mmCIF file of C-alpha atoms in Angstrom:
data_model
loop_
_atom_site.group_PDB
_atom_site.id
_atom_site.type_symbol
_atom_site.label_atom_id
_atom_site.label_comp_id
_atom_site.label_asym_id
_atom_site.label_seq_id
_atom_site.Cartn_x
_atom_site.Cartn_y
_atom_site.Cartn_z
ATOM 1 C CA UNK I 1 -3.338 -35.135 18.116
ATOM 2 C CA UNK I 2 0.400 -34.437 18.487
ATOM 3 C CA UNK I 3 1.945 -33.342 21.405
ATOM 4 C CA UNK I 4 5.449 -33.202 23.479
ATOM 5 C CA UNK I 5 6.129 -34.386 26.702
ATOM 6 C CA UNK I 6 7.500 -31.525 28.970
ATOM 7 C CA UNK I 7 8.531 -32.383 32.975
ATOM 8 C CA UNK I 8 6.233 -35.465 32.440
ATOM 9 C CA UNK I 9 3.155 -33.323 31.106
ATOM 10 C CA UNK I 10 2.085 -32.749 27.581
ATOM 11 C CA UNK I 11 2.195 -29.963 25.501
ATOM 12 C CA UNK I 12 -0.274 -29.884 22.373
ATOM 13 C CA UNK I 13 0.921 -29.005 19.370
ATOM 14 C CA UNK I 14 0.646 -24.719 18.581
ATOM 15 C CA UNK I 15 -0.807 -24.081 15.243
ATOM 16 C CA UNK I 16 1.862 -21.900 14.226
ATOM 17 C CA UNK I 17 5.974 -22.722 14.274
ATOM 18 C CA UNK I 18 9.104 -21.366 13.231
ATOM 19 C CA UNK I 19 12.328 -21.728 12.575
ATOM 20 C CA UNK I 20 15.305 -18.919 11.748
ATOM 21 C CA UNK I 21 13.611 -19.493 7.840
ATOM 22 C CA UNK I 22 10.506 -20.051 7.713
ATOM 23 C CA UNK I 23 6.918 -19.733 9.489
ATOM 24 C CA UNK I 24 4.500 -22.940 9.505
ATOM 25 C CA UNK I 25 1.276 -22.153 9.934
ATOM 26 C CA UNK I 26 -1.023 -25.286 10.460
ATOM 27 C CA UNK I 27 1.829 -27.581 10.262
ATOM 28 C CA UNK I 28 1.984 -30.478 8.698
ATOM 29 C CA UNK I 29 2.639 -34.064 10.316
ATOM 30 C CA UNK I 30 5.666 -34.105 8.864
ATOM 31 C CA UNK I 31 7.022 -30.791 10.278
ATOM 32 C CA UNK I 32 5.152 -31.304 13.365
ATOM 33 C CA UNK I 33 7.390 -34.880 13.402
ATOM 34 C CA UNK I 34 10.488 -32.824 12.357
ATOM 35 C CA UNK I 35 9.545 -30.357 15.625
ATOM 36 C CA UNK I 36 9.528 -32.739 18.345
ATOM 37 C CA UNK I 37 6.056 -33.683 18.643
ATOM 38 C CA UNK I 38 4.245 -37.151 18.571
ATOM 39 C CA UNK I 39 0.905 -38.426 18.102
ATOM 40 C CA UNK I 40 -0.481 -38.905 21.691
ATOM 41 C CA UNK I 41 -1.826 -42.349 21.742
ATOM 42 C CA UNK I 42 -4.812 -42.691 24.737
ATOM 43 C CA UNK I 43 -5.499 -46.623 26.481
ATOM 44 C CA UNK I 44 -8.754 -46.547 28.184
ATOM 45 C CA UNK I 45 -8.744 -46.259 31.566
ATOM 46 C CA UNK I 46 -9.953 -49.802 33.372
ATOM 47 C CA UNK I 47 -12.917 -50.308 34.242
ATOM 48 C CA UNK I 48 -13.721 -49.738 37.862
ATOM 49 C CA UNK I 49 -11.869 -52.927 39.937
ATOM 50 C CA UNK I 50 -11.929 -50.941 43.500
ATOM 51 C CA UNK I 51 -8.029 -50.209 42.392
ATOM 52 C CA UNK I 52 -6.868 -47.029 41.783
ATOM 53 C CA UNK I 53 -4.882 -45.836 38.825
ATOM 54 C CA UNK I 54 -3.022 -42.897 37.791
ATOM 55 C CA UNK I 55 -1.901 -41.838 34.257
ATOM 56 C CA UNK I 56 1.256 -41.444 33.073
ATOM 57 C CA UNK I 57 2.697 -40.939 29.866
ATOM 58 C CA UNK I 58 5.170 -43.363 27.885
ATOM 59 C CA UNK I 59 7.244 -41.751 25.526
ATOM 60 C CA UNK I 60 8.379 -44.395 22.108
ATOM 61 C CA UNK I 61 10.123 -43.515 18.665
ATOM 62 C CA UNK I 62 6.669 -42.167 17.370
ATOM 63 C CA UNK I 63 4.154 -42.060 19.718
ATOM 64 C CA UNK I 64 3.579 -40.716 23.328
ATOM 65 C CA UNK I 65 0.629 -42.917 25.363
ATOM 66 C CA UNK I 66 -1.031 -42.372 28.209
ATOM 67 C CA UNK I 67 -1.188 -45.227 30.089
ATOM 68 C CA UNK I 68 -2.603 -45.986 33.671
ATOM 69 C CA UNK I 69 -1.319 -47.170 36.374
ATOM 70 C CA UNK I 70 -1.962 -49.138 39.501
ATOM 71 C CA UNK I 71 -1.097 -47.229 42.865
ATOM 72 C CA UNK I 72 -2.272 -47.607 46.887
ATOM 73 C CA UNK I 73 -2.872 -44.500 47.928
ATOM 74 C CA UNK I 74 -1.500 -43.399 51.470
ATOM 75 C CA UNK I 75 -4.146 -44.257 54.226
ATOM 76 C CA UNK I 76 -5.190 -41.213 56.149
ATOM 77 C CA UNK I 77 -3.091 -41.351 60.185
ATOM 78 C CA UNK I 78 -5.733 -41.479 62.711
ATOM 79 C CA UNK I 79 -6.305 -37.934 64.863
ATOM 80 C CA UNK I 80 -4.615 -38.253 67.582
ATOM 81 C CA UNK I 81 -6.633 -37.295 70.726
ATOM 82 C CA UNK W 1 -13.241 27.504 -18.424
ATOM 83 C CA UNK W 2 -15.394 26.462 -21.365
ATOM 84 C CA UNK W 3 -16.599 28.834 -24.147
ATOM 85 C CA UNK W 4 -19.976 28.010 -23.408
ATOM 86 C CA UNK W 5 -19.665 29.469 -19.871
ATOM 87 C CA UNK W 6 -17.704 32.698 -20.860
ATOM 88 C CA UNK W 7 -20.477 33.243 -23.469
ATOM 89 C CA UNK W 8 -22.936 33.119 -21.140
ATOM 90 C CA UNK W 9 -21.413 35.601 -18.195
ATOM 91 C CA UNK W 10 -19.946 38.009 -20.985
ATOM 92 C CA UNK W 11 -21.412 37.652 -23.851
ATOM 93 C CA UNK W 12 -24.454 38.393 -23.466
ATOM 94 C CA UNK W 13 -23.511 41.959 -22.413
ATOM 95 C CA UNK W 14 -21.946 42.523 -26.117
ATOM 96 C CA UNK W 15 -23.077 44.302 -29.054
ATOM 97 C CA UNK W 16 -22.118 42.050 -31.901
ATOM 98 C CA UNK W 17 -19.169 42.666 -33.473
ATOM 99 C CA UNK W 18 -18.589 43.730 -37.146
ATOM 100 C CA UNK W 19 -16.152 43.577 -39.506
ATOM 101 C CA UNK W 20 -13.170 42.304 -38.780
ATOM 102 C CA UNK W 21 -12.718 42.903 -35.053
ATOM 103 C CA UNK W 22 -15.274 45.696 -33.709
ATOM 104 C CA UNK W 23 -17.141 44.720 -30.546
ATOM 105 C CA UNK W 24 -18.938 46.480 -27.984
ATOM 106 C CA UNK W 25 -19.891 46.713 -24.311
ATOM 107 C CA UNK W 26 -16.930 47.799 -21.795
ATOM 108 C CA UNK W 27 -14.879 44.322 -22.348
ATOM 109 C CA UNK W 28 -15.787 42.868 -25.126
ATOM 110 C CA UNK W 29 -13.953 43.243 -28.020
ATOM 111 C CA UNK W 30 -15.253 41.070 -30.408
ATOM 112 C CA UNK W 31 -14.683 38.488 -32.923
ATOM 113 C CA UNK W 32 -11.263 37.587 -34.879
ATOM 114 C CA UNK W 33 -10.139 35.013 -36.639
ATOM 115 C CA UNK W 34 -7.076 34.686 -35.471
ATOM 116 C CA UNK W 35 -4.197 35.637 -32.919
ATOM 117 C CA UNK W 36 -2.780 37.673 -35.780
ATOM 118 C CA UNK W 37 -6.201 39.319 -36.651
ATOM 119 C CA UNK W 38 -6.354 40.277 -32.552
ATOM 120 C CA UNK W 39 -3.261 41.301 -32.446
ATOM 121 C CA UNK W 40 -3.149 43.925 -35.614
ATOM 122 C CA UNK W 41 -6.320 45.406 -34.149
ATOM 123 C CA UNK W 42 -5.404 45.573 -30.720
ATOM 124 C CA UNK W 43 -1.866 45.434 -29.955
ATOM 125 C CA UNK W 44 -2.400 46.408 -26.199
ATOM 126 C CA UNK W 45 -5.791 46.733 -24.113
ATOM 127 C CA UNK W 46 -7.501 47.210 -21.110
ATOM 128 C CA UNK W 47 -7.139 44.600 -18.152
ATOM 129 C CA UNK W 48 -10.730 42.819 -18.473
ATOM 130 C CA UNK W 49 -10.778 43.163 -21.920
ATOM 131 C CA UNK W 50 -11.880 39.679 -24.096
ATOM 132 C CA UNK W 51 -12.081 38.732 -27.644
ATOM 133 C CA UNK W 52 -12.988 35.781 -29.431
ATOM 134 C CA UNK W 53 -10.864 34.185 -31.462
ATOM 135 C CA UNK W 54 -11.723 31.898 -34.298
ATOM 136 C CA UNK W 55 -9.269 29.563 -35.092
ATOM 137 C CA UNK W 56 -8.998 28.494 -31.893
ATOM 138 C CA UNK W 57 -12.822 28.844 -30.785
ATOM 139 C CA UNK W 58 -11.495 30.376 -27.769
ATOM 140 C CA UNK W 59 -11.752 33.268 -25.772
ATOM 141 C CA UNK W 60 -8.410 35.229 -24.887
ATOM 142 C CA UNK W 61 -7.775 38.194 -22.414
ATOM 143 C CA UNK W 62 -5.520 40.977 -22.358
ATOM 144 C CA UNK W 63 -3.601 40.071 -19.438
ATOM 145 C CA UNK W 64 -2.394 43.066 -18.326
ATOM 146 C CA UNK W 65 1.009 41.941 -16.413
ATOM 147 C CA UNK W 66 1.998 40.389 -19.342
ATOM 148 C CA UNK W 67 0.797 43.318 -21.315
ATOM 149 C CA UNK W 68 -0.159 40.344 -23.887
ATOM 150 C CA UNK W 69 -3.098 38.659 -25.550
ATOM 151 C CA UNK W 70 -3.640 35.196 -23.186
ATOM 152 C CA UNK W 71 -6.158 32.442 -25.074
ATOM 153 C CA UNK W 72 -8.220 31.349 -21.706
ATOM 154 C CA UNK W 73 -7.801 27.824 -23.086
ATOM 155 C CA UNK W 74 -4.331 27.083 -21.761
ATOM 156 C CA UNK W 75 -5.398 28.555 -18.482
ATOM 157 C CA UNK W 76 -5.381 25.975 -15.979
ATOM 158 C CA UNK W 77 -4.227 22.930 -18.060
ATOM 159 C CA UNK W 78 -2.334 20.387 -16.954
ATOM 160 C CA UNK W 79 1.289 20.474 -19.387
ATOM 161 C CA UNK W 80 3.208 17.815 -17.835
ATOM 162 C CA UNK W 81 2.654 14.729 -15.001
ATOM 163 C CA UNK W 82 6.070 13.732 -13.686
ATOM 164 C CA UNK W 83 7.996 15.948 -15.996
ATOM 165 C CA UNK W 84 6.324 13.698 -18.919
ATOM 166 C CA UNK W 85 4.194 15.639 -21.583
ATOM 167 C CA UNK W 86 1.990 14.808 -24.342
ATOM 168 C CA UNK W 87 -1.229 12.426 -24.849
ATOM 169 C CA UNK W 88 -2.038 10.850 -21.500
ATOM 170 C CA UNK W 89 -3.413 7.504 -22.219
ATOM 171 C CA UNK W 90 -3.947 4.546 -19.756
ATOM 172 C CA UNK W 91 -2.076 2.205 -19.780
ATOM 173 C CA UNK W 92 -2.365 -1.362 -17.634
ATOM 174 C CA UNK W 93 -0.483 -3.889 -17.471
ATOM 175 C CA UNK W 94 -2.529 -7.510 -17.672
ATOM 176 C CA UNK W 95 -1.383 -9.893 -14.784
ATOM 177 C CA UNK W 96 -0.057 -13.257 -15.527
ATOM 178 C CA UNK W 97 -3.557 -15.310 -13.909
ATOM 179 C CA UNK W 98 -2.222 -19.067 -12.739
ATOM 180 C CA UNK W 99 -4.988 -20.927 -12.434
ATOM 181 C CA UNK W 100 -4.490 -23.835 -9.893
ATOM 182 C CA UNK W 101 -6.557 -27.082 -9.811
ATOM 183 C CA UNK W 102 -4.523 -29.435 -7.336
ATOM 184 C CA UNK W 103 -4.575 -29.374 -3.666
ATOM 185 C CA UNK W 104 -1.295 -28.541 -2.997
ATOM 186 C CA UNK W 105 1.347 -25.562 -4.197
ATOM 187 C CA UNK W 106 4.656 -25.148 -3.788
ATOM 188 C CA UNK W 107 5.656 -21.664 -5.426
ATOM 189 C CA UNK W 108 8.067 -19.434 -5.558
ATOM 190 C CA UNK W 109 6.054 -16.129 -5.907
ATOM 191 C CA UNK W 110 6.168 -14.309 -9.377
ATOM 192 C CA UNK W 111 6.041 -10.463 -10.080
ATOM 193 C CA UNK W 112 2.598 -9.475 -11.372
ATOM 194 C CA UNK W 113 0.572 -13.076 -11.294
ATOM 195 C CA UNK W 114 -2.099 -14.218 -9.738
ATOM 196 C CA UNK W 115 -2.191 -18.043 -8.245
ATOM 197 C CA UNK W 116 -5.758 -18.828 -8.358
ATOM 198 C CA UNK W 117 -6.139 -21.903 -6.209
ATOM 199 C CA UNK W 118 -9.676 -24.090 -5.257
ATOM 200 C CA UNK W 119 -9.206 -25.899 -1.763
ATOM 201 C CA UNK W 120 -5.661 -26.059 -0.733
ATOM 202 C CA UNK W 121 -4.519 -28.845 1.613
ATOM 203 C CA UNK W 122 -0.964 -27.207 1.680
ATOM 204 C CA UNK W 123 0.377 -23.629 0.413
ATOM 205 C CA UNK W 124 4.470 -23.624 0.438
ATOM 206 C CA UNK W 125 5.465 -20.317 -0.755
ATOM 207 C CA UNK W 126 8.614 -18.833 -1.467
ATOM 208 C CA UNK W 127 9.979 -15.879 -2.793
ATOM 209 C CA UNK W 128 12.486 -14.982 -5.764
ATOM 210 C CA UNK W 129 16.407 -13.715 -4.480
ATOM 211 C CA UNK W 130 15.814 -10.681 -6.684
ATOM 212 C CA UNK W 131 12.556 -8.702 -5.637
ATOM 213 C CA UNK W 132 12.610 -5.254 -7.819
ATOM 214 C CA UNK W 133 10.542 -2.393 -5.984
ATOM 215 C CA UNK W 134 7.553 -2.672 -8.340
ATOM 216 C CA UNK W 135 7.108 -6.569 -7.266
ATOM 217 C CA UNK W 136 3.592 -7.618 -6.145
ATOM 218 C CA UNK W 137 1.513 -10.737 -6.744
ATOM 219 C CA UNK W 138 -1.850 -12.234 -5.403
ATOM 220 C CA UNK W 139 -2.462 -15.742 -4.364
ATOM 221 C CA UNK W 140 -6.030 -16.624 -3.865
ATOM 222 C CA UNK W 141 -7.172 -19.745 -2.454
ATOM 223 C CA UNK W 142 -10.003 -22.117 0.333
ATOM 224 C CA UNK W 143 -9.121 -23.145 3.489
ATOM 225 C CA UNK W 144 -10.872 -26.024 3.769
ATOM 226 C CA UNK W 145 -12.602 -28.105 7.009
ATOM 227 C CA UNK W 146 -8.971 -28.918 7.713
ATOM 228 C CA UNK W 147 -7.195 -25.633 7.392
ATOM 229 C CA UNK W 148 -4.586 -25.233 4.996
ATOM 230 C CA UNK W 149 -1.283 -25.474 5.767
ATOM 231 C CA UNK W 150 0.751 -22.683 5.282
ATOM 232 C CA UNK W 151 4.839 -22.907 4.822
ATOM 233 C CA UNK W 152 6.074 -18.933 3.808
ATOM 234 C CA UNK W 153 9.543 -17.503 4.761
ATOM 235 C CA UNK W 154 9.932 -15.795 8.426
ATOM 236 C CA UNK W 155 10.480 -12.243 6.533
ATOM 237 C CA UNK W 156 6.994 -11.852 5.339
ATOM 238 C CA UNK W 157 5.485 -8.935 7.200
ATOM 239 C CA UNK W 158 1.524 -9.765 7.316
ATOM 240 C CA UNK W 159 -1.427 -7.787 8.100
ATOM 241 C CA UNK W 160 -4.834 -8.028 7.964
ATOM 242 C CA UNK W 161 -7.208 -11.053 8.551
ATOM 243 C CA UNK W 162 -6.257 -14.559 11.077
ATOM 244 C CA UNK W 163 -2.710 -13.698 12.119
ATOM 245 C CA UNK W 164 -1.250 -15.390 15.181
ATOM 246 C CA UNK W 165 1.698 -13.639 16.684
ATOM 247 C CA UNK W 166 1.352 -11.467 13.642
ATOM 248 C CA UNK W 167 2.007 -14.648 11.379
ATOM 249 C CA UNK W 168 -1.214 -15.445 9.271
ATOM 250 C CA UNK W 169 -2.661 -18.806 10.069
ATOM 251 C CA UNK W 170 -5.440 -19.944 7.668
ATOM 252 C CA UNK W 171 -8.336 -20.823 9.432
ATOM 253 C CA UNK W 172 -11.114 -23.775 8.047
ATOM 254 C CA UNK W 173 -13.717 -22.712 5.657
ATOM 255 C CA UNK W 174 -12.537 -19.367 4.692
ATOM 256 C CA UNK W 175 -11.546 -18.326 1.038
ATOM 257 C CA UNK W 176 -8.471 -16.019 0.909
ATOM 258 C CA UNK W 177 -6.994 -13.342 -0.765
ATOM 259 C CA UNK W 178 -3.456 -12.475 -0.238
ATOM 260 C CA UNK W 179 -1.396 -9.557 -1.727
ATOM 261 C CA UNK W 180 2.319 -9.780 -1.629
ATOM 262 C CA UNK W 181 4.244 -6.587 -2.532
ATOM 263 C CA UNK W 182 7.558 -4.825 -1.970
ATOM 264 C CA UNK W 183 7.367 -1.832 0.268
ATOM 265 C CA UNK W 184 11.127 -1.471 -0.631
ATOM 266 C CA UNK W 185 12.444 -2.880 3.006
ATOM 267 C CA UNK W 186 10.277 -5.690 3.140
ATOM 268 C CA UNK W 187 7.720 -8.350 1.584
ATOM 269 C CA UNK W 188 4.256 -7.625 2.776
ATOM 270 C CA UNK W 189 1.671 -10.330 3.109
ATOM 271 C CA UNK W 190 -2.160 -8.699 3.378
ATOM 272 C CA UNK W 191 -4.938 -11.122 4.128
ATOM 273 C CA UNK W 192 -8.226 -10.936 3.590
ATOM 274 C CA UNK W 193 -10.574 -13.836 4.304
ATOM 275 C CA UNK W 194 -14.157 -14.192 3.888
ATOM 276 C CA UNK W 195 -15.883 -17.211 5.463
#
């Protein structure tokens, strides 16, 4: 699958492009390459630890991968009485 | 209007002619064997009045504005299509068929052939710099499991089957047919897919 990271989200690749010449229908990986998009690499998320994770994406030369990663979520304030 | 016809409405009607030109009934004034024969024997007549004419197995009539002898045959006849006369014959003009055997094409698009494809992984198509107004050209191919992928130039006009934001998109297991032609403004791409 090839995608493009937009505002830190991912955009799959439409099946139809174009440029001021031409129309690519179905595009190839090399025009989807030539267009900005990357083949979305996926790690598996880790197995249940009692941490929690949240994905984000890395962007590289080729590839964008979703990754997770460790965070402590906020505790809840008591109600106050 | 056929002989056979006329004979039947008028002819019956008639006492047979004799000699060279008698008839009888109101109409009817018989057999000649010629215009010239008609003529001599009846240089003017009575509107409704009908003879047949031999050499041309015809029937004429007197056609009274005319005040002439009219033979029925050239009634109604087409003389001329486009200002061109003569023997109409058709004529058709055998398309150039391509016949396509590897998985890919890159073409430019030629007037008056047909690119008969099997499965194609990848169409690229382009078209000639010179397009005259009688272009037109078919390109037939399968979309396969993985749909083909289609490269054309962004002033294709398309209609008809799997277009996305009126661009056709090939979808999987679909066989195509697609007609380009020159409306004389622009290329025209018509799909038609069957799955």
């Amino acid at each position: 699958m090839f995608v493009k990271l937009v505002n830190g989200h991912i955009e799959n690749a439409p099946v139809l492009l174009q440029d001021n010449e031409k129309t690519y229908s179905n595009p190839s990986t090399e025009t989807l390459r030539a267009f900005g998009y990357k083949e979305l690499v996926e790690e598996e998320m880790p197995e249940d630890d009692g941490k929690y994770y949240t994905s984000q994406y890395v962007e590289n030369e080729t590839t964008i991968t979703k990754v997770w990663v460790e965070y402590t979520p906020e505790e809840e304030s008591e109600p106050q009485e | 209007m056929s002989l056979r016809i006329l004979n039947t409405v008028y002819l019956g009607k008639a006492t047979p002619g004799t000699g060279g030109g008698s008839g009888g009934g109101s109409h009817n004034l018989g057999y000649y064997v010629d215009e010239t024969a008609l003529t001599t024997a009846h240089p003017t007549a009575n509107a409704g009045d009908f003879a047949i004419v031999g050499s041309t197995d015809t029937i004429w009539i007197w056609d009274d504005d005319t005040s002439a002898w009219v033979d029925s045959d050239t009634k109604g006849q087409v003389e001329s299509v486009n200002g061109r006369t003569g023997v109409v014959t058709g004529v058709q003009d055998s398309a150039t068929i391509s016949t396509v055997s590897a998985a890919t094409l890159t073409q430019e698009l030629a007037n008056n052939t047909i690119y008969d494809c099997g499965e194609l992984t990848a169409l690229t198509i382009t078209l000639p710099a010179t397009i005259n107004a009688d272009w037109a050209c078919q390109v037939n191919f399968t979309s396969g499991t993985t749909p083909t992928a289609l490269t054309a130039p962004n002033t294709i006009k398309w209609k008809g089957d799997d277009l996305t934001s009126s661009v056709f998109v090939p979808v999987a297991s679909k066989r195509y047919a697609v007609l380009f032609f020159y409306d004389g403004v622009n290329v025209r791409g018509i799909v038609q897919g069957i799955a």
